[in-house]
Amino acid sequence: MRGRIQKAAKTARNRGFTLLELLVVMVIIGLLAGFVAPRYFSQVGKSRVKAARAQIDALDKAIEQFRIDVGRLPTTEEGLAALNVTPPGLANWEGPYLKKDVPLDPWSHPYVYAQPGTHQNDFDLVSYGRDGQSGGSGEDADLTNW
């Protein structure tokens, strides 16, 4: 009987992990996370920039379709809302020109629309990037239609 108890006690001790083993595993996981996390987050930033460029392109095309139908661009006062809601006094408006409401940029800031444009364009369409302010570099850089 005593032999069975000792054997059961040894088996129970061999089943668990020691504190040292757990610490080693935690250090390994921490090191892996330290290598992987920066690369992952840089990819997230790049994908937001690509998404903003795609949205600017889609908005640009919707604005051009508005111009074809109405014969003029939306004014700065009408803004991008004119792509979904008929501005007063327009008979030729054939919208909505977007399937959904005008999106915010990937950093949750509104796109800036100005007509006439200031960069040899008929209109300017801008996302100020992650910081939401003019200028910057990397993810903070302005994304435009010019």
Short mmCIF file of N, CA and C in Angstrom, two decimals:
data_model
loop_
_atom_site.label_atom_id
_atom_site.label_comp_id
_atom_site.label_asym_id
_atom_site.label_seq_id
_atom_site.Cartn_x
_atom_site.Cartn_y
_atom_site.Cartn_z
N MET A 1 0.82 -1.18 0.00
CA MET A 1 0.00 0.00 0.00
C MET A 1 0.87 1.26 0.00
N ARG A 2 1.91 1.22 0.84
CA ARG A 2 2.79 2.36 0.95
C ARG A 2 3.52 2.61 -0.38
N GLY A 3 3.86 1.58 -1.09
CA GLY A 3 4.52 1.69 -2.39
C GLY A 3 3.63 2.35 -3.42
N ARG A 4 2.35 2.04 -3.36
CA ARG A 4 1.40 2.67 -4.29
C ARG A 4 1.30 4.17 -4.04
N ILE A 5 1.28 4.57 -2.79
CA ILE A 5 1.16 6.00 -2.44
C ILE A 5 2.40 6.75 -2.91
N GLN A 6 3.59 6.18 -2.68
CA GLN A 6 4.82 6.83 -3.11
C GLN A 6 4.87 6.94 -4.63
N LYS A 7 4.44 5.90 -5.30
CA LYS A 7 4.43 5.91 -6.77
C LYS A 7 3.45 6.97 -7.29
N ALA A 8 2.28 7.07 -6.66
CA ALA A 8 1.28 8.08 -7.05
C ALA A 8 1.81 9.49 -6.79
N ALA A 9 2.54 9.69 -5.69
CA ALA A 9 3.09 11.01 -5.38
C ALA A 9 4.15 11.41 -6.41
N LYS A 10 5.01 10.46 -6.81
CA LYS A 10 6.02 10.75 -7.83
C LYS A 10 5.37 11.10 -9.16
N THR A 11 4.32 10.35 -9.53
CA THR A 11 3.62 10.60 -10.78
C THR A 11 2.97 11.98 -10.77
N ALA A 12 2.38 12.37 -9.64
CA ALA A 12 1.74 13.68 -9.54
C ALA A 12 2.78 14.79 -9.65
N ARG A 13 3.95 14.61 -9.05
CA ARG A 13 5.00 15.62 -9.14
C ARG A 13 5.53 15.75 -10.57
N ASN A 14 5.57 14.69 -11.31
CA ASN A 14 6.11 14.71 -12.67
C ASN A 14 5.12 15.31 -13.67
N ARG A 15 3.87 15.42 -13.33
CA ARG A 15 2.86 15.92 -14.27
C ARG A 15 2.89 17.44 -14.42
N GLY A 16 3.23 18.18 -13.42
CA GLY A 16 3.16 19.65 -13.46
C GLY A 16 4.43 20.28 -13.98
N PHE A 17 4.36 21.60 -14.22
CA PHE A 17 5.53 22.37 -14.64
C PHE A 17 6.13 23.06 -13.43
N THR A 18 7.41 23.22 -13.44
CA THR A 18 8.05 23.96 -12.35
C THR A 18 7.98 25.44 -12.68
N LEU A 19 8.20 26.26 -11.67
CA LEU A 19 8.17 27.70 -11.87
C LEU A 19 9.25 28.12 -12.86
N LEU A 20 10.37 27.51 -12.82
CA LEU A 20 11.47 27.82 -13.73
C LEU A 20 11.07 27.53 -15.18
N GLU A 21 10.44 26.40 -15.41
CA GLU A 21 9.99 26.05 -16.77
C GLU A 21 8.97 27.08 -17.28
N LEU A 22 8.05 27.48 -16.42
CA LEU A 22 7.07 28.49 -16.82
C LEU A 22 7.73 29.82 -17.14
N LEU A 23 8.72 30.22 -16.34
CA LEU A 23 9.44 31.47 -16.60
C LEU A 23 10.19 31.42 -17.93
N VAL A 24 10.81 30.30 -18.24
CA VAL A 24 11.53 30.15 -19.51
C VAL A 24 10.55 30.28 -20.68
N VAL A 25 9.40 29.65 -20.59
CA VAL A 25 8.40 29.75 -21.65
C VAL A 25 7.91 31.20 -21.80
N MET A 26 7.70 31.88 -20.67
CA MET A 26 7.25 33.28 -20.72
C MET A 26 8.30 34.17 -21.39
N VAL A 27 9.58 33.95 -21.10
CA VAL A 27 10.65 34.73 -21.71
C VAL A 27 10.68 34.48 -23.22
N ILE A 28 10.55 33.25 -23.63
CA ILE A 28 10.54 32.92 -25.06
C ILE A 28 9.37 33.59 -25.76
N ILE A 29 8.19 33.54 -25.17
CA ILE A 29 7.02 34.19 -25.76
C ILE A 29 7.24 35.70 -25.84
N GLY A 30 7.82 36.29 -24.79
CA GLY A 30 8.11 37.72 -24.80
C GLY A 30 9.07 38.12 -25.90
N LEU A 31 10.11 37.32 -26.10
CA LEU A 31 11.08 37.60 -27.16
C LEU A 31 10.43 37.51 -28.55
N LEU A 32 9.63 36.48 -28.74
CA LEU A 32 8.93 36.34 -30.03
C LEU A 32 8.00 37.52 -30.28
N ALA A 33 7.27 37.93 -29.25
CA ALA A 33 6.36 39.08 -29.40
C ALA A 33 7.15 40.35 -29.70
N GLY A 34 8.33 40.48 -29.10
CA GLY A 34 9.17 41.65 -29.37
C GLY A 34 9.64 41.73 -30.81
N PHE A 35 9.82 40.60 -31.45
CA PHE A 35 10.24 40.59 -32.86
C PHE A 35 9.05 40.74 -33.80
N VAL A 36 7.93 40.14 -33.47
CA VAL A 36 6.78 40.11 -34.37
C VAL A 36 5.94 41.38 -34.29
N ALA A 37 5.71 41.92 -33.11
CA ALA A 37 4.81 43.06 -32.93
C ALA A 37 5.19 44.28 -33.77
N PRO A 38 6.46 44.73 -33.78
CA PRO A 38 6.78 45.90 -34.60
C PRO A 38 6.50 45.69 -36.09
N ARG A 39 6.78 44.52 -36.57
CA ARG A 39 6.51 44.24 -37.99
C ARG A 39 5.02 44.23 -38.27
N TYR A 40 4.25 43.66 -37.36
CA TYR A 40 2.80 43.63 -37.53
C TYR A 40 2.22 45.05 -37.54
N PHE A 41 2.62 45.87 -36.58
CA PHE A 41 2.05 47.21 -36.49
C PHE A 41 2.49 48.10 -37.64
N SER A 42 3.67 47.89 -38.19
CA SER A 42 4.06 48.67 -39.36
C SER A 42 3.20 48.29 -40.57
N GLN A 43 2.81 47.02 -40.65
CA GLN A 43 1.93 46.59 -41.73
C GLN A 43 0.54 47.19 -41.59
N VAL A 44 0.06 47.33 -40.36
CA VAL A 44 -1.25 47.96 -40.12
C VAL A 44 -1.22 49.39 -40.62
N GLY A 45 -0.15 50.12 -40.33
CA GLY A 45 -0.02 51.50 -40.80
C GLY A 45 -0.01 51.59 -42.32
N LYS A 46 0.72 50.69 -42.96
CA LYS A 46 0.77 50.69 -44.42
C LYS A 46 -0.59 50.38 -45.02
N SER A 47 -1.33 49.47 -44.40
CA SER A 47 -2.64 49.13 -44.95
C SER A 47 -3.62 50.28 -44.78
N ARG A 48 -3.49 51.08 -43.72
CA ARG A 48 -4.35 52.26 -43.57
C ARG A 48 -4.06 53.29 -44.65
N VAL A 49 -2.80 53.47 -44.97
CA VAL A 49 -2.43 54.41 -46.04
C VAL A 49 -3.01 53.93 -47.36
N LYS A 50 -2.91 52.64 -47.64
CA LYS A 50 -3.46 52.09 -48.89
C LYS A 50 -4.98 52.25 -48.92
N ALA A 51 -5.64 52.02 -47.79
CA ALA A 51 -7.09 52.18 -47.72
C ALA A 51 -7.49 53.64 -47.96
N ALA A 52 -6.75 54.58 -47.41
CA ALA A 52 -7.04 56.00 -47.62
C ALA A 52 -6.88 56.36 -49.09
N ARG A 53 -5.83 55.86 -49.72
CA ARG A 53 -5.64 56.14 -51.16
C ARG A 53 -6.80 55.57 -51.99
N ALA A 54 -7.25 54.38 -51.64
CA ALA A 54 -8.37 53.78 -52.36
C ALA A 54 -9.66 54.58 -52.14
N GLN A 55 -9.89 55.05 -50.93
CA GLN A 55 -11.09 55.85 -50.66
C GLN A 55 -11.03 57.18 -51.40
N ILE A 56 -9.87 57.81 -51.43
CA ILE A 56 -9.73 59.07 -52.16
C ILE A 56 -10.01 58.85 -53.64
N ASP A 57 -9.52 57.76 -54.19
CA ASP A 57 -9.78 57.43 -55.59
C ASP A 57 -11.27 57.23 -55.84
N ALA A 58 -11.95 56.50 -54.95
CA ALA A 58 -13.39 56.27 -55.11
C ALA A 58 -14.17 57.57 -54.98
N LEU A 59 -13.80 58.41 -54.02
CA LEU A 59 -14.48 59.70 -53.87
C LEU A 59 -14.24 60.59 -55.09
N ASP A 60 -13.03 60.56 -55.63
CA ASP A 60 -12.69 61.33 -56.82
C ASP A 60 -13.59 60.91 -57.99
N LYS A 61 -13.77 59.63 -58.15
CA LYS A 61 -14.63 59.13 -59.24
C LYS A 61 -16.09 59.52 -59.03
N ALA A 62 -16.55 59.47 -57.79
CA ALA A 62 -17.93 59.87 -57.49
C ALA A 62 -18.14 61.36 -57.76
N ILE A 63 -17.13 62.18 -57.42
CA ILE A 63 -17.22 63.62 -57.69
C ILE A 63 -17.25 63.88 -59.18
N GLU A 64 -16.46 63.15 -59.94
CA GLU A 64 -16.46 63.31 -61.40
C GLU A 64 -17.80 62.89 -62.00
N GLN A 65 -18.41 61.85 -61.47
CA GLN A 65 -19.74 61.44 -61.94
C GLN A 65 -20.77 62.51 -61.62
N PHE A 66 -20.67 63.12 -60.45
CA PHE A 66 -21.53 64.25 -60.09
C PHE A 66 -21.38 65.36 -61.13
N ARG A 67 -20.12 65.67 -61.51
CA ARG A 67 -19.87 66.73 -62.49
C ARG A 67 -20.50 66.39 -63.84
N ILE A 68 -20.40 65.13 -64.25
CA ILE A 68 -20.98 64.73 -65.54
C ILE A 68 -22.49 64.93 -65.53
N ASP A 69 -23.15 64.52 -64.44
CA ASP A 69 -24.61 64.63 -64.36
C ASP A 69 -25.10 66.06 -64.18
N VAL A 70 -24.48 66.79 -63.30
CA VAL A 70 -24.97 68.11 -62.91
C VAL A 70 -24.39 69.22 -63.78
N GLY A 71 -23.20 69.01 -64.31
CA GLY A 71 -22.56 70.03 -65.12
C GLY A 71 -21.61 70.92 -64.35
N ARG A 72 -21.43 70.64 -63.08
CA ARG A 72 -20.49 71.38 -62.25
C ARG A 72 -20.07 70.49 -61.07
N LEU A 73 -19.04 70.91 -60.39
CA LEU A 73 -18.58 70.19 -59.19
C LEU A 73 -19.38 70.66 -57.97
N PRO A 74 -19.44 69.84 -56.94
CA PRO A 74 -20.04 70.33 -55.69
C PRO A 74 -19.22 71.52 -55.17
N THR A 75 -19.88 72.49 -54.61
CA THR A 75 -19.16 73.62 -54.02
C THR A 75 -18.52 73.17 -52.71
N THR A 76 -17.61 73.98 -52.21
CA THR A 76 -16.99 73.67 -50.92
C THR A 76 -18.05 73.62 -49.83
N GLU A 77 -19.04 74.52 -49.91
CA GLU A 77 -20.11 74.55 -48.91
C GLU A 77 -20.97 73.28 -48.97
N GLU A 78 -21.27 72.81 -50.19
CA GLU A 78 -22.05 71.57 -50.33
C GLU A 78 -21.23 70.38 -49.85
N GLY A 79 -19.93 70.42 -50.14
CA GLY A 79 -19.01 69.39 -49.69
C GLY A 79 -19.32 68.02 -50.25
N LEU A 80 -18.77 67.03 -49.61
CA LEU A 80 -18.94 65.65 -50.06
C LEU A 80 -20.34 65.13 -49.78
N ALA A 81 -21.09 65.81 -48.93
CA ALA A 81 -22.47 65.39 -48.65
C ALA A 81 -23.32 65.45 -49.92
N ALA A 82 -22.93 66.30 -50.89
CA ALA A 82 -23.67 66.42 -52.15
C ALA A 82 -23.63 65.13 -52.95
N LEU A 83 -22.76 64.20 -52.59
CA LEU A 83 -22.69 62.92 -53.30
C LEU A 83 -23.82 61.98 -52.87
N ASN A 84 -24.41 62.23 -51.72
CA ASN A 84 -25.48 61.36 -51.21
C ASN A 84 -26.83 62.04 -51.08
N VAL A 85 -26.83 63.37 -50.93
CA VAL A 85 -28.07 64.12 -50.72
C VAL A 85 -28.14 65.22 -51.77
N THR A 86 -29.28 65.34 -52.42
CA THR A 86 -29.45 66.33 -53.48
C THR A 86 -29.30 67.74 -52.92
N PRO A 87 -28.34 68.51 -53.44
CA PRO A 87 -28.26 69.91 -53.03
C PRO A 87 -29.49 70.67 -53.57
N PRO A 88 -29.93 71.71 -52.87
CA PRO A 88 -31.10 72.45 -53.32
C PRO A 88 -30.90 73.05 -54.72
N GLY A 89 -31.94 72.96 -55.53
CA GLY A 89 -31.95 73.60 -56.85
C GLY A 89 -31.24 72.84 -57.95
N LEU A 90 -30.92 71.57 -57.77
CA LEU A 90 -30.27 70.81 -58.83
C LEU A 90 -31.26 69.84 -59.46
N ALA A 91 -31.54 70.06 -60.74
CA ALA A 91 -32.51 69.22 -61.43
C ALA A 91 -31.88 67.95 -62.01
N ASN A 92 -30.60 68.01 -62.36
CA ASN A 92 -29.95 66.90 -63.05
C ASN A 92 -29.23 65.94 -62.12
N TRP A 93 -29.37 66.10 -60.82
CA TRP A 93 -28.68 65.24 -59.85
C TRP A 93 -29.23 63.83 -60.00
N GLU A 94 -28.36 62.84 -60.26
CA GLU A 94 -28.77 61.46 -60.48
C GLU A 94 -28.26 60.53 -59.39
N GLY A 95 -27.90 61.07 -58.24
CA GLY A 95 -27.29 60.30 -57.16
C GLY A 95 -28.26 59.41 -56.44
N PRO A 96 -27.86 58.79 -55.41
CA PRO A 96 -26.57 59.00 -54.73
C PRO A 96 -25.41 58.39 -55.51
N TYR A 97 -24.27 59.03 -55.37
CA TYR A 97 -23.08 58.62 -56.11
C TYR A 97 -22.19 57.68 -55.30
N LEU A 98 -22.55 57.47 -54.04
CA LEU A 98 -21.86 56.50 -53.18
C LEU A 98 -22.90 55.53 -52.63
N LYS A 99 -22.52 54.28 -52.44
CA LYS A 99 -23.46 53.28 -51.91
C LYS A 99 -23.78 53.54 -50.45
N LYS A 100 -22.82 54.11 -49.71
CA LYS A 100 -22.99 54.39 -48.29
C LYS A 100 -22.69 55.86 -48.04
N ASP A 101 -22.80 56.28 -46.80
CA ASP A 101 -22.43 57.64 -46.45
C ASP A 101 -20.97 57.88 -46.75
N VAL A 102 -20.59 59.14 -46.86
CA VAL A 102 -19.20 59.49 -47.10
C VAL A 102 -18.37 58.95 -45.93
N PRO A 103 -17.35 58.15 -46.23
CA PRO A 103 -16.59 57.53 -45.13
C PRO A 103 -15.63 58.52 -44.48
N LEU A 104 -15.26 58.21 -43.26
CA LEU A 104 -14.14 58.89 -42.63
C LEU A 104 -12.88 58.22 -43.12
N ASP A 105 -11.75 58.91 -43.01
CA ASP A 105 -10.51 58.26 -43.42
C ASP A 105 -10.18 57.14 -42.42
N PRO A 106 -9.21 56.29 -42.70
CA PRO A 106 -8.92 55.16 -41.82
C PRO A 106 -8.51 55.53 -40.39
N TRP A 107 -8.21 56.81 -40.15
CA TRP A 107 -7.86 57.28 -38.81
C TRP A 107 -9.04 58.01 -38.16
N SER A 108 -10.23 57.85 -38.75
CA SER A 108 -11.48 58.42 -38.23
C SER A 108 -11.53 59.95 -38.29
N HIS A 109 -10.87 60.53 -39.29
CA HIS A 109 -10.97 61.97 -39.55
C HIS A 109 -11.77 62.17 -40.83
N PRO A 110 -12.51 63.26 -40.95
CA PRO A 110 -13.23 63.49 -42.21
C PRO A 110 -12.26 63.91 -43.32
N TYR A 111 -12.60 63.54 -44.54
CA TYR A 111 -11.84 64.01 -45.69
C TYR A 111 -12.13 65.50 -45.88
N VAL A 112 -11.13 66.23 -46.35
CA VAL A 112 -11.28 67.67 -46.59
C VAL A 112 -11.48 67.87 -48.09
N TYR A 113 -12.58 68.55 -48.44
CA TYR A 113 -12.90 68.82 -49.84
C TYR A 113 -12.92 70.32 -50.04
N ALA A 114 -12.28 70.80 -51.11
CA ALA A 114 -12.28 72.22 -51.43
C ALA A 114 -12.41 72.38 -52.94
N GLN A 115 -13.29 73.29 -53.34
CA GLN A 115 -13.49 73.59 -54.75
C GLN A 115 -13.59 75.11 -54.88
N PRO A 116 -12.76 75.76 -55.64
CA PRO A 116 -11.76 75.22 -56.57
C PRO A 116 -10.52 74.72 -55.83
N GLY A 117 -9.79 73.88 -56.50
CA GLY A 117 -8.58 73.33 -55.91
C GLY A 117 -7.44 74.32 -55.95
N THR A 118 -6.46 74.09 -55.14
CA THR A 118 -5.30 74.99 -55.07
C THR A 118 -4.05 74.40 -55.70
N HIS A 119 -4.13 73.21 -56.23
CA HIS A 119 -2.96 72.53 -56.79
C HIS A 119 -3.18 72.16 -58.26
N GLN A 120 -3.60 73.13 -59.04
CA GLN A 120 -3.87 72.94 -60.47
C GLN A 120 -4.90 71.86 -60.71
N ASN A 121 -5.79 71.66 -59.75
CA ASN A 121 -6.91 70.73 -59.89
C ASN A 121 -8.19 71.54 -59.81
N ASP A 122 -9.27 70.95 -60.31
CA ASP A 122 -10.57 71.59 -60.17
C ASP A 122 -11.06 71.53 -58.73
N PHE A 123 -10.59 70.52 -58.00
CA PHE A 123 -10.95 70.38 -56.59
C PHE A 123 -9.83 69.67 -55.85
N ASP A 124 -9.78 69.89 -54.55
CA ASP A 124 -8.81 69.22 -53.69
C ASP A 124 -9.56 68.27 -52.77
N LEU A 125 -9.00 67.10 -52.59
CA LEU A 125 -9.53 66.09 -51.68
C LEU A 125 -8.34 65.60 -50.86
N VAL A 126 -8.42 65.75 -49.52
CA VAL A 126 -7.25 65.52 -48.67
C VAL A 126 -7.63 64.72 -47.43
N SER A 127 -6.75 63.79 -47.06
CA SER A 127 -6.76 63.16 -45.74
C SER A 127 -5.46 63.60 -45.09
N TYR A 128 -5.55 64.13 -43.86
CA TYR A 128 -4.35 64.60 -43.18
C TYR A 128 -3.59 63.50 -42.46
N GLY A 129 -3.95 62.26 -42.69
CA GLY A 129 -3.20 61.14 -42.12
C GLY A 129 -3.52 60.90 -40.66
N ARG A 130 -2.66 60.13 -40.02
CA ARG A 130 -2.89 59.69 -38.65
C ARG A 130 -3.02 60.85 -37.67
N ASP A 131 -2.18 61.90 -37.82
CA ASP A 131 -2.21 63.00 -36.86
C ASP A 131 -3.34 63.99 -37.09
N GLY A 132 -4.00 63.93 -38.25
CA GLY A 132 -5.12 64.82 -38.53
C GLY A 132 -4.71 66.26 -38.77
N GLN A 133 -3.42 66.51 -39.01
CA GLN A 133 -2.92 67.87 -39.23
C GLN A 133 -2.13 67.91 -40.53
N SER A 134 -2.10 69.09 -41.12
CA SER A 134 -1.39 69.27 -42.38
C SER A 134 0.09 68.98 -42.20
N GLY A 135 0.69 68.38 -43.22
CA GLY A 135 2.11 68.05 -43.18
C GLY A 135 2.37 66.72 -42.51
N GLY A 136 3.62 66.44 -42.26
CA GLY A 136 3.99 65.19 -41.59
C GLY A 136 4.64 64.22 -42.55
N SER A 137 5.07 63.10 -41.99
CA SER A 137 5.70 62.07 -42.81
C SER A 137 5.23 60.70 -42.31
N GLY A 138 5.48 59.68 -43.10
CA GLY A 138 5.03 58.34 -42.74
C GLY A 138 3.51 58.29 -42.69
N GLU A 139 2.98 57.73 -41.61
CA GLU A 139 1.52 57.66 -41.46
C GLU A 139 0.89 59.03 -41.22
N ASP A 140 1.68 60.01 -40.80
CA ASP A 140 1.17 61.35 -40.55
C ASP A 140 1.14 62.20 -41.83
N ALA A 141 1.66 61.69 -42.92
CA ALA A 141 1.72 62.45 -44.17
C ALA A 141 0.32 62.65 -44.76
N ASP A 142 0.16 63.77 -45.45
CA ASP A 142 -1.12 64.06 -46.12
C ASP A 142 -1.26 63.17 -47.35
N LEU A 143 -2.48 62.71 -47.59
CA LEU A 143 -2.81 61.93 -48.78
C LEU A 143 -3.80 62.76 -49.58
N THR A 144 -3.52 62.94 -50.86
CA THR A 144 -4.32 63.86 -51.67
C THR A 144 -4.72 63.23 -53.00
N ASN A 145 -5.56 63.97 -53.75
CA ASN A 145 -5.95 63.52 -55.08
C ASN A 145 -5.10 64.16 -56.17
N TRP A 146 -4.09 64.92 -55.80
CA TRP A 146 -3.22 65.52 -56.82
C TRP A 146 -1.86 64.91 -56.85
#
